[in-house]
XYZ file of C-alpha atoms in Angstrom:
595
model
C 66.219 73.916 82.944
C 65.539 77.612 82.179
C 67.106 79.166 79.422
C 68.112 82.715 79.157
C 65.287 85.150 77.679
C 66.312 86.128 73.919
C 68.053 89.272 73.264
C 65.812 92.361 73.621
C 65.431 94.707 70.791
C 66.147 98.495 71.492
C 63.660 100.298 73.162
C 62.775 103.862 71.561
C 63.471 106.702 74.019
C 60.067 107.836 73.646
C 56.918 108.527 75.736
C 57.362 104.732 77.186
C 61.140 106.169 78.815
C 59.696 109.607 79.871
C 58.223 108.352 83.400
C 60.880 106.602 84.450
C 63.375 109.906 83.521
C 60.575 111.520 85.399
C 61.653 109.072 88.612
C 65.447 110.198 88.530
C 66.611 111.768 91.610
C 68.038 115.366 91.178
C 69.494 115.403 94.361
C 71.392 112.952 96.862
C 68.398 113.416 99.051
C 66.695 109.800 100.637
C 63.339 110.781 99.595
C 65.141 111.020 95.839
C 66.853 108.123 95.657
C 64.283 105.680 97.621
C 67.042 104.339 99.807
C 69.073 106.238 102.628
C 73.211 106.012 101.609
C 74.664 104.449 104.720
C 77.976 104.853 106.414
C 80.295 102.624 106.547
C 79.799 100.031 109.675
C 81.902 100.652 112.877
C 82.928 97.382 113.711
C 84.025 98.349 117.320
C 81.323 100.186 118.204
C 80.888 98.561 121.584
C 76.656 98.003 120.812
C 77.357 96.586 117.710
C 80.162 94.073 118.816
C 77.673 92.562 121.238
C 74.778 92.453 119.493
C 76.517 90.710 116.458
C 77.965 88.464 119.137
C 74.884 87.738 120.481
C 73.733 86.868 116.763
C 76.642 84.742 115.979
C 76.142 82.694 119.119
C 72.473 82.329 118.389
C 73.295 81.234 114.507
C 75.619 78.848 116.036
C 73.385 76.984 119.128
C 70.310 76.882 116.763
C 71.419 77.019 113.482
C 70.231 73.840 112.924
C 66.624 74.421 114.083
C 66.495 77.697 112.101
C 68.065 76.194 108.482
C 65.866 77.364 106.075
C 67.867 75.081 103.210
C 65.689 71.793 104.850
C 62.767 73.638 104.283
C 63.807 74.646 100.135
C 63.228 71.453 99.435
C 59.608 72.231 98.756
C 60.810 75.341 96.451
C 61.654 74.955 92.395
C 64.440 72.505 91.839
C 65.617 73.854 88.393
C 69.183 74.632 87.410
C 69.474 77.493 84.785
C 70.991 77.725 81.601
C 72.778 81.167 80.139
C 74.079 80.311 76.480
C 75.214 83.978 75.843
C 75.487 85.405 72.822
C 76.719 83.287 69.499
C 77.868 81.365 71.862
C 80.465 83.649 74.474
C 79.499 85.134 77.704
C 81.151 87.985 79.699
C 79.950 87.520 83.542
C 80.780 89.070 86.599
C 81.935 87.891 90.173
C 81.239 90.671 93.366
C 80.799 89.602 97.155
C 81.117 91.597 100.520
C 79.375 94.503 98.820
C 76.468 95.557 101.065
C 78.677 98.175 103.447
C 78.787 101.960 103.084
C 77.464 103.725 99.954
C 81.033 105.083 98.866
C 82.768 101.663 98.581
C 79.525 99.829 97.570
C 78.097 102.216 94.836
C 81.654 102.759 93.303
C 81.956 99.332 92.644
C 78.198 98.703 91.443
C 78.405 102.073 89.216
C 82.039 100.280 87.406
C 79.509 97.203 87.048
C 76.958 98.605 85.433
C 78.463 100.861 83.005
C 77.748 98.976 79.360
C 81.713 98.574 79.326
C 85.110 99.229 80.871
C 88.539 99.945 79.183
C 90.982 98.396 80.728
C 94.628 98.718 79.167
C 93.419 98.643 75.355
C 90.844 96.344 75.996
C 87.046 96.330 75.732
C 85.369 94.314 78.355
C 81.513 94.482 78.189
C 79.386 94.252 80.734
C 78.463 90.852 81.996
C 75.660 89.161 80.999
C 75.623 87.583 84.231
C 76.087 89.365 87.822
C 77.494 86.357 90.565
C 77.296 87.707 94.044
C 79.436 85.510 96.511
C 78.450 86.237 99.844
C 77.271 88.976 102.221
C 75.454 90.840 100.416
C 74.381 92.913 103.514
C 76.612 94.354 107.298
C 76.014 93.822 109.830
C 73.137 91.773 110.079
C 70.641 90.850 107.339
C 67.205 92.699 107.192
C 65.162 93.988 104.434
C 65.682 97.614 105.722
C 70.038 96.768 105.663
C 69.291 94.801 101.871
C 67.204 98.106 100.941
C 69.963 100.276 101.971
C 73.182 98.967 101.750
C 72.992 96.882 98.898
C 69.566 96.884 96.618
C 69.220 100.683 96.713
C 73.018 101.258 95.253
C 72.435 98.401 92.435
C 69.295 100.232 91.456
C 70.770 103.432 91.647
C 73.896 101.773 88.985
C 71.744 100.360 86.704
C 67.792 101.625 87.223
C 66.885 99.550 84.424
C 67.388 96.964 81.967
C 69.864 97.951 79.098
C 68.041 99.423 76.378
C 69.834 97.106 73.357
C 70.833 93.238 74.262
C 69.650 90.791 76.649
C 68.523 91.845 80.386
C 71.679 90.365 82.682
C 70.489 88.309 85.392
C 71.811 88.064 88.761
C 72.706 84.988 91.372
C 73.382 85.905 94.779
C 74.987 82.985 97.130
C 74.428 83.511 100.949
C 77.616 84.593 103.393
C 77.513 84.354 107.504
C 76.323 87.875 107.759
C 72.814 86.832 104.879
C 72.651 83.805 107.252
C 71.784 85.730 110.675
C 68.575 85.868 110.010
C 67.955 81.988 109.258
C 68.063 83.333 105.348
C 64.663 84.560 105.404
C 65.272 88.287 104.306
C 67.954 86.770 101.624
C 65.484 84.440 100.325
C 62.798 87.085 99.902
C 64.996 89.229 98.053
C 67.251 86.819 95.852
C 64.968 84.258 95.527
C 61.197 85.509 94.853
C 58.825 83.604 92.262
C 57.651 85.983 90.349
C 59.188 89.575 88.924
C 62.187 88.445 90.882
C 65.023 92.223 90.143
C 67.225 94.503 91.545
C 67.217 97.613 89.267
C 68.090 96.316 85.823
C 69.729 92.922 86.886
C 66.700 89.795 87.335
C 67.033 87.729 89.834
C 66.105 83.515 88.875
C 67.006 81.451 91.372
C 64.476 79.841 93.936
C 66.690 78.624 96.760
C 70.219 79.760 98.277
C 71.821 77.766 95.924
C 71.805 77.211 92.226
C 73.239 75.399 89.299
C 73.881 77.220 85.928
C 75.078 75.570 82.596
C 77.271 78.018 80.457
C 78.651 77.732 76.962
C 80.943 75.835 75.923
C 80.457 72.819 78.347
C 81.305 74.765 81.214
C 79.119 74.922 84.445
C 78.429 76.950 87.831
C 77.483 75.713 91.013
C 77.230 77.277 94.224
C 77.099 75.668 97.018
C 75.418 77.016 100.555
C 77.555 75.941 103.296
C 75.932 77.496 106.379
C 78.404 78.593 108.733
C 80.372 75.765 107.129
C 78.955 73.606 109.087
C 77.493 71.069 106.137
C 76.150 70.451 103.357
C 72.366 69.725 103.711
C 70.814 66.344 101.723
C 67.993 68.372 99.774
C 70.885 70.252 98.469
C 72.998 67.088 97.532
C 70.250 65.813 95.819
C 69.724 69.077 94.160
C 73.361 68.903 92.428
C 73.223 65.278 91.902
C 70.155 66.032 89.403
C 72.214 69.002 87.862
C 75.203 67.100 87.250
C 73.444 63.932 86.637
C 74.407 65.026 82.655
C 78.363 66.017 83.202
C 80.321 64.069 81.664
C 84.643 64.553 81.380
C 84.185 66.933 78.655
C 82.727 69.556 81.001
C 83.805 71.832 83.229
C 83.233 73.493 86.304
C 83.418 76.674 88.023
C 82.829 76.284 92.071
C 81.587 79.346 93.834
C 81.649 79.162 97.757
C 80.811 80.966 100.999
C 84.264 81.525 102.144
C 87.668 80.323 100.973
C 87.779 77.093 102.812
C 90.973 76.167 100.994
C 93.126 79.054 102.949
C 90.994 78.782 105.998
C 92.145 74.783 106.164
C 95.731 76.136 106.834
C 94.610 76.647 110.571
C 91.523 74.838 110.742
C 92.212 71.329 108.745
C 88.722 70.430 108.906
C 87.441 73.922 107.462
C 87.519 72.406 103.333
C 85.897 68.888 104.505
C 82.250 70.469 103.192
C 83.654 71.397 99.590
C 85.962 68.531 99.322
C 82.757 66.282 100.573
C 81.303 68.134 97.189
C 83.480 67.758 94.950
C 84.461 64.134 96.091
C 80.952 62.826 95.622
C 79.255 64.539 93.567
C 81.318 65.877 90.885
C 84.475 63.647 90.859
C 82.256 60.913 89.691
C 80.883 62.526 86.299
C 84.280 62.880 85.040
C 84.123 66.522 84.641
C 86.819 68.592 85.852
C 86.993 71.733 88.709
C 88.945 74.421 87.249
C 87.708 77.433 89.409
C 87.167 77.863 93.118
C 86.169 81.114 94.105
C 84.726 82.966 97.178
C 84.656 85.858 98.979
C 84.237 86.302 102.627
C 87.835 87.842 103.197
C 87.736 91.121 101.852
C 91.220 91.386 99.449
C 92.060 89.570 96.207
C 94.260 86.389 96.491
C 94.833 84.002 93.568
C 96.327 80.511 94.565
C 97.588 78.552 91.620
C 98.422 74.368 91.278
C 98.206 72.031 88.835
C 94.555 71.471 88.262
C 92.891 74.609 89.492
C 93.017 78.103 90.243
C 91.517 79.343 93.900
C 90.422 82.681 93.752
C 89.806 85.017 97.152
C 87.859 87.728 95.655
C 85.744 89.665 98.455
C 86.391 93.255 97.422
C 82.920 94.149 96.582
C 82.408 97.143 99.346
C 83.611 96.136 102.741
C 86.294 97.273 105.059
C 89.865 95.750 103.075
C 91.207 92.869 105.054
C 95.038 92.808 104.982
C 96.892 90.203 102.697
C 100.610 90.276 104.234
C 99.657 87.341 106.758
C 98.486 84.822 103.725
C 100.063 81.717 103.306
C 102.872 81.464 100.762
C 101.768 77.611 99.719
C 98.514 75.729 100.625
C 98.323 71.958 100.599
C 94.314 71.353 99.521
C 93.053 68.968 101.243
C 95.428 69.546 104.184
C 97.044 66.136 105.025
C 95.821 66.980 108.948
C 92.399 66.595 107.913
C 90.410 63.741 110.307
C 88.444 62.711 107.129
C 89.611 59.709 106.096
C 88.390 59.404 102.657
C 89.423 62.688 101.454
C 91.079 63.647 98.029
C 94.605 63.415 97.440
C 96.131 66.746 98.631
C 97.734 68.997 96.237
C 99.625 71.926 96.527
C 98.814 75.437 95.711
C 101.470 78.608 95.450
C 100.077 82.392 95.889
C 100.567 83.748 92.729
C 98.847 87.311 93.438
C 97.561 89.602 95.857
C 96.030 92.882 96.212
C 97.352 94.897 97.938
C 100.095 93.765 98.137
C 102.119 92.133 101.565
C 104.068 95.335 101.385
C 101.194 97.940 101.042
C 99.406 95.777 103.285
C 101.596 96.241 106.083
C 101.967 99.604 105.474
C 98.650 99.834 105.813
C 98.277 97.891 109.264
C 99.958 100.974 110.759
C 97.314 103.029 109.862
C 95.525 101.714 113.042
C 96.911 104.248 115.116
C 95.292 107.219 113.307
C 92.499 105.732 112.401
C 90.713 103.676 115.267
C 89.981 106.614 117.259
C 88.498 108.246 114.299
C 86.756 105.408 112.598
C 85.724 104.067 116.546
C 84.488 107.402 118.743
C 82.283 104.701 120.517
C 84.438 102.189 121.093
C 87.197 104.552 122.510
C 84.317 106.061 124.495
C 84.163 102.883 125.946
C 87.647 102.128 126.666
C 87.698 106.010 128.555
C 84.654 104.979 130.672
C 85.846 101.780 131.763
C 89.336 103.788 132.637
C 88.014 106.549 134.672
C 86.548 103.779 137.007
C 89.393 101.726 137.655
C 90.866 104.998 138.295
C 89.090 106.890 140.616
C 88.619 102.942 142.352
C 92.731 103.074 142.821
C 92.418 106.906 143.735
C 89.875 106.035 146.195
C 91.643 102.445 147.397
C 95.036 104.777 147.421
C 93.573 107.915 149.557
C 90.790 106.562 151.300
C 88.602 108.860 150.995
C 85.189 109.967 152.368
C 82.374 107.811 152.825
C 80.504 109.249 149.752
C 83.579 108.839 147.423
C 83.944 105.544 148.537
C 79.984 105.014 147.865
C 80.251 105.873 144.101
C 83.121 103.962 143.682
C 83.242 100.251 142.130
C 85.272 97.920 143.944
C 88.834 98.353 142.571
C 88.931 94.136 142.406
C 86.149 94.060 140.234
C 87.266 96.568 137.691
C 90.566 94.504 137.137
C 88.440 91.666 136.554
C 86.433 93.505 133.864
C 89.469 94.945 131.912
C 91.277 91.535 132.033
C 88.414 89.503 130.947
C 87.741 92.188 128.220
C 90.668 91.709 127.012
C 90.975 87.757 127.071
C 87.806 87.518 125.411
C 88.744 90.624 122.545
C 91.781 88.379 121.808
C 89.435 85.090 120.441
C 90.900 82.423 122.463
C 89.989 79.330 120.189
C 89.371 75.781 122.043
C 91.900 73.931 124.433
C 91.605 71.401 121.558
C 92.845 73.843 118.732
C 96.514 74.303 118.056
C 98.222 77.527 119.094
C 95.363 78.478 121.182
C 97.677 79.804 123.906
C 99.410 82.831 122.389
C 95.663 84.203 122.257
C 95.599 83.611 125.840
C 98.948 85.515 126.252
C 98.411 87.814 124.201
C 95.263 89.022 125.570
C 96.467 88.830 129.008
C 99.197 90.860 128.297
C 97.149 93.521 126.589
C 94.613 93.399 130.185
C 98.143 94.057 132.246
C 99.268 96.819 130.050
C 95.743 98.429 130.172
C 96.047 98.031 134.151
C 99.280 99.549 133.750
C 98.000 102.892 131.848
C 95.449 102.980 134.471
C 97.663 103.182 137.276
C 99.741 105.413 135.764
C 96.620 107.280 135.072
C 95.680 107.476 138.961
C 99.263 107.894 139.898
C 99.315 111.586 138.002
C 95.361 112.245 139.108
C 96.799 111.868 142.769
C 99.189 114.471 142.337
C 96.648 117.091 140.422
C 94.091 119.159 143.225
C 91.035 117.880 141.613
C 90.797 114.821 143.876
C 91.334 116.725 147.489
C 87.601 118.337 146.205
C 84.522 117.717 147.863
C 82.364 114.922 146.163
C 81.085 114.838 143.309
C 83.457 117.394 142.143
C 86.733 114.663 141.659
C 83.654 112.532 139.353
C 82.412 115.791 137.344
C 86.322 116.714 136.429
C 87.610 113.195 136.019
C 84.442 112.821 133.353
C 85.043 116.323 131.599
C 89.127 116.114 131.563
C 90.123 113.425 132.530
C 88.275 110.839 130.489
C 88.780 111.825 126.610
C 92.748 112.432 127.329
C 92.468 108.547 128.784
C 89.980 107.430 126.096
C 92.467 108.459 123.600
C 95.795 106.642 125.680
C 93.768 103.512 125.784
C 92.404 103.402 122.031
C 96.197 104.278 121.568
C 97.219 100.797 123.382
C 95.046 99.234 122.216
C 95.884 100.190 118.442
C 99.745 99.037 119.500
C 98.283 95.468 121.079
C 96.499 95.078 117.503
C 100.295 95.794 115.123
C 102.347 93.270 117.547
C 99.184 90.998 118.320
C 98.907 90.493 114.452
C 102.795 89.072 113.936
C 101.343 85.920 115.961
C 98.259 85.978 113.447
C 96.157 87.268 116.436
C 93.077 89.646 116.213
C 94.350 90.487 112.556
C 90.986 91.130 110.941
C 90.316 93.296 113.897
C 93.417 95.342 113.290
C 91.856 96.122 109.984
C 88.403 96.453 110.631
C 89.438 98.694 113.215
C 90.369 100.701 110.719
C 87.019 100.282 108.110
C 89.710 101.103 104.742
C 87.665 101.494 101.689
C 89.897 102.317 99.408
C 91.766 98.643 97.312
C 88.143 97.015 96.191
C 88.446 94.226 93.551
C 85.909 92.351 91.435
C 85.978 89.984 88.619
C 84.813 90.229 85.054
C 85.411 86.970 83.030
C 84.701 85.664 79.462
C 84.095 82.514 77.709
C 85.101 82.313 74.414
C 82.799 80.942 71.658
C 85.783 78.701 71.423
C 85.299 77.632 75.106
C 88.367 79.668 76.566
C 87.781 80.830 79.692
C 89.427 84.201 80.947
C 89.443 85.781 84.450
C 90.465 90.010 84.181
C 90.816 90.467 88.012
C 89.999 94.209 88.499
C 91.164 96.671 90.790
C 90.001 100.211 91.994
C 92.872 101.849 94.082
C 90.755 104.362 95.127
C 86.668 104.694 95.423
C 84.655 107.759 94.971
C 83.430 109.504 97.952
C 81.733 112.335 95.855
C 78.723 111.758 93.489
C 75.946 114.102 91.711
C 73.182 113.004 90.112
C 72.436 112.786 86.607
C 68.718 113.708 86.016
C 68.916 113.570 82.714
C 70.629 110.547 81.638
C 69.092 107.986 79.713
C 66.258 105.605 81.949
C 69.098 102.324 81.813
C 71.873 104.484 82.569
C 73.320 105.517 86.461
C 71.440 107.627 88.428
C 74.425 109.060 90.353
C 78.006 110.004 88.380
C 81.488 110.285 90.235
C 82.687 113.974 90.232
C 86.228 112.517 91.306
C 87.962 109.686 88.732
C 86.746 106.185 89.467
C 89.582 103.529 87.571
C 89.443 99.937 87.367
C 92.773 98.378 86.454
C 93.827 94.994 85.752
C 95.295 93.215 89.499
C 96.971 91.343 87.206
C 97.374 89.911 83.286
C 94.339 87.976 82.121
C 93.901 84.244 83.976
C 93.705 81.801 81.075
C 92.147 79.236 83.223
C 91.337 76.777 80.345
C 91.691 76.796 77.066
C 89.613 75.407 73.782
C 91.019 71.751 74.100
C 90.591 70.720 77.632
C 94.355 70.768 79.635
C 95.508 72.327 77.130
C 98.009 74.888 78.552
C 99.114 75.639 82.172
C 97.434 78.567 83.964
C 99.242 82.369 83.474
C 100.641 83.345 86.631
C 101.934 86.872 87.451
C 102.750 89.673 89.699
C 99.937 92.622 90.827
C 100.028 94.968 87.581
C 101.211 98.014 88.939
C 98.944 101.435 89.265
């Protein structure tokens, strides 16, 4: 077990500082900063939907061939150990950070700084960084890590504090670290020696880790791959880390994704993390108090009896909607096919941010914002419209031999846009429940895109441009007549995404449409030397999208300040999870604190 490296005495700001305030970027220039700021990711950008596609289906038909966590066996099998200070720690909770600078730096820079005041209190910065998932969009790569996610951490905090011990950092894979078969994650998080990212160390030697905090409370995090299992090297990693719990102790359960509100559709999506906890933890006694993940990108706290589940995915990516949650969970769901599973208990939704109301307000956004945020996507859609088009012109007027020789088949065009559609709606197996509403819905949306086209050709018919002699009907129908239809169709398309998401349809689509990066979240919470454990769920309404650089700030301090005012605020009052005298005391519940 490795212990945490004593507290560091002040450095003096002399010539030992003066290279690295040399090394500060004066400007917000690549070659300054060592990293290029990236833009946000355009989910619909037509390239990027199939080559992530393509990636997903790869992960999926070999995942198993390519799973690096069979091959970690052979890596360090050491859980950590971070006592704190006299016997407290502050440490921090991030995931779906590694997206566009703005959204990603604003909530690194809040992170770094040596403290926060949030309504009369002082919270410090932790001691301990705990990235959940996806650290990197779209696909994993050291260029995307350097970029989108290790470049903006360095940039927060280019060095270890000058006074107090250096905070170390744990980083647990999400689907978007895994397309790569982990190996630019593991490189990164996971190196042997002189393992950091700017000021924060890195420890850990595989994609999952055990750490033992004060107070007899614990973290594991547990790689799920694709949630697909939990590999034996892995189990027999935990079984040696918890080998020593005992019911006095307790635990804090990061995972990929929040299997708990996931199981609502798909019963069988918690089997992995209730396979955990059954047989490895149950059996020591010691009790889960925390689950918490990212992988949906808003803050949602469920509350019951024994636990708290905490959605916490706010760290830099697009903000996925939170009006469509379930009001009540039942953990396990009673529909699961595992047969030994733990008694199910119920869960209520104390909190989320935003909340249902500003999140629907926000779904109608989609109309201003997916041609804007999607120029390739809606390039696509006016494309794909100007054929079928000039195919009905040509099928209506048959025209000339060389019209008729440019033109695709008027059948096959219909078979494009309906398919397109089908398959844009996520039909889920035959074998799924409520699989056929995707089916209807996305047929539906292929019929009304028909119908736009016709209309389309019924109004080119009447203009002169088509009685022209070829190519001249192609060369105006490109230059006119495609970006009015391009716009019609991304216009559809935006209304098939508001109704298609009151049947829980294409919903993170109607957001990611959209890429909002305003609403991020994080967590900051404390254990008490008394063994209290608080959660301060933290909220920025609004990011910075402006920065200048600070040149000469101190070598641990941020390279890059907001010239606009970057808040956190409390999501709501402090989570008492536990308390000095274990179940003592029920967990705080309580409505979004307002801005």
């Amino acid at each position: 077990m490795t212990d945490q490296e004593p507290a560091r005495q002040p450095r003096p700001r002399s010539a030992e500082a003066e290279p690295s305030r040399a090394r500060r970027p004066v400007s917000m220039d690549p070659q300054q900063l060592g990293f290029t700021p990236r833009r946000p990711v355009g989910w619909l950008a037509p390239l990027l939907l199939l080559n992530t596609g393509l990636r997903t289906l790869l992960a999926v038909l070999f995942g198993a061939y390519l799973d690096k966590r069979e091959l970690q066996n052979a890596l360090s099998g050491e859980s950590f150990s971070q006592p704190g200070t006299d016997g407290e720690l502050w440490f921090d909770y991030v995931a779906d950070l590694g997206d566009g600078f703005d959204p990603t730096y604003s909530v690194a820079y809040l992170l770094a700084q040596p403290g926060l005041e949030i309504d009369g209190r002082e919270l410090p910065r932790g001691q301990v960084l705990l990235m959940g998932g996806d650290q990197v969009y779209p696909v994993a790569n050291g260029d995307e890590y350097e970029n989108r996610m290790k470049g903006p951490y360095r940039a927060a905090l280019p060095e270890p504090p000058a006074a107090g011990p250096r905070p170390t950092l744990f980083a647990l894979p999400g689907n978007h670290d895994w397309y790569d078969g982990l190996t630019a994650f593991l490189r990164l998080f996971a190196r042997r020696k002189d393992g950091h990212i700017g000021g924060w160390r890195t420890q850990q030697r595989r994609s999952y880790f055990a750490v033992r905090l004060p107070s007899n409370w614990w973290l594991f995090a547990i790689d799920e791959q694709f949630g697909a299992y939990i590999d034996d090297p892995q189990l027999l990693y935990f079984e040696k880390a918890a080998s020593g719990l005992g019911p006095d102790d307790r635990i804090i359960l990061m995972t990929p994704s929040p299997t708990w509100v996931k199981a609502a559709k798909k019963p069988g999506a918690y089997d992995a993390v209730d396979y955990f906890i059954r047989t490895i933890l149950a059996p020591t006694g010691a009790q889960v108090r925390l689950l918490v993940s990212g992988d949906l990108h808003h803050y949602a706290r469920y509350t019951g009896e024994d636990r708290e589940l905490i959605t916490c995915g706010g760290g830099g990516a697009y903000l996925l909607g939170t009006h469509q949650l379930p009001e009540r969970l039942t953990v396990p769901p009673k529909e699961t096919l595992t047969r030994s599973a733990s008694r199910s208990r119920d869960y209520e939704l104390a909190t989320r941010f935003p909340s249902a109301a500003d999140s629907r307000r926000m779904s109608w956004g989609i109309f201003r914002r997916a041609p804007a945020r999607n120029p390739g996507f809606a390039s696509m859609l006016g494309i794909v419209h100007t054929l079928t088009m000039l195919a009905m012109a040509g099928a209506a007027s048959q025209g000339g031999i060389f019209q008729r020789l440019f033109s695709i088949p008027l059948v096959f065009m219909l078979v494009v846009i309906l398919a397109g559609t089908v398959m844009f709606a996520q039909p889920p197996g035959a074998d799924q429940n409520k699989h056929a509403r995707h089916w209807i819905l996305g047929l539906l949306h292929g019929f009304a895109q028909i119908g736009l086209a016709t209309a389309g050709a019924w109004a080119w018919l009447r203009l002169p441009f088509h009685d022209w002699a070829w190519p001249g009907p192609l060369i105006i129908a490109a230059i006119l007549y495609g970006p009015v239809i391009a716009f019609l169709a991304t216009q559809l398309l935006a209304l098939y995404l508001l109704i298609a998401s009151y049947f829980d349809v294409n919903v993170n689509e109607l957001f990611a449409g959209q890429g909002i990066e305003d609403s991020k979240s994080f967590l900051r919470m404390h254990i008490a030397a008394d063994g209290t454990l608080t959660i301060y769920p933290l909220g920025v309404d609004k990011i910075c999208r402006r920065w200048q650089p600070d040149p000469d700030g101190a070598p641990d301090s941020s390279w890059l300040l907001p010239k606009e005012p970057l808040h956190a605020r409390l999501i709501e009052p402090p989570i008492v999870v536990d308390g000095p005298v274990i179940g003592a005391g029920a967990p705080t519940t309580g409505d979004a604190a307002p801005a």
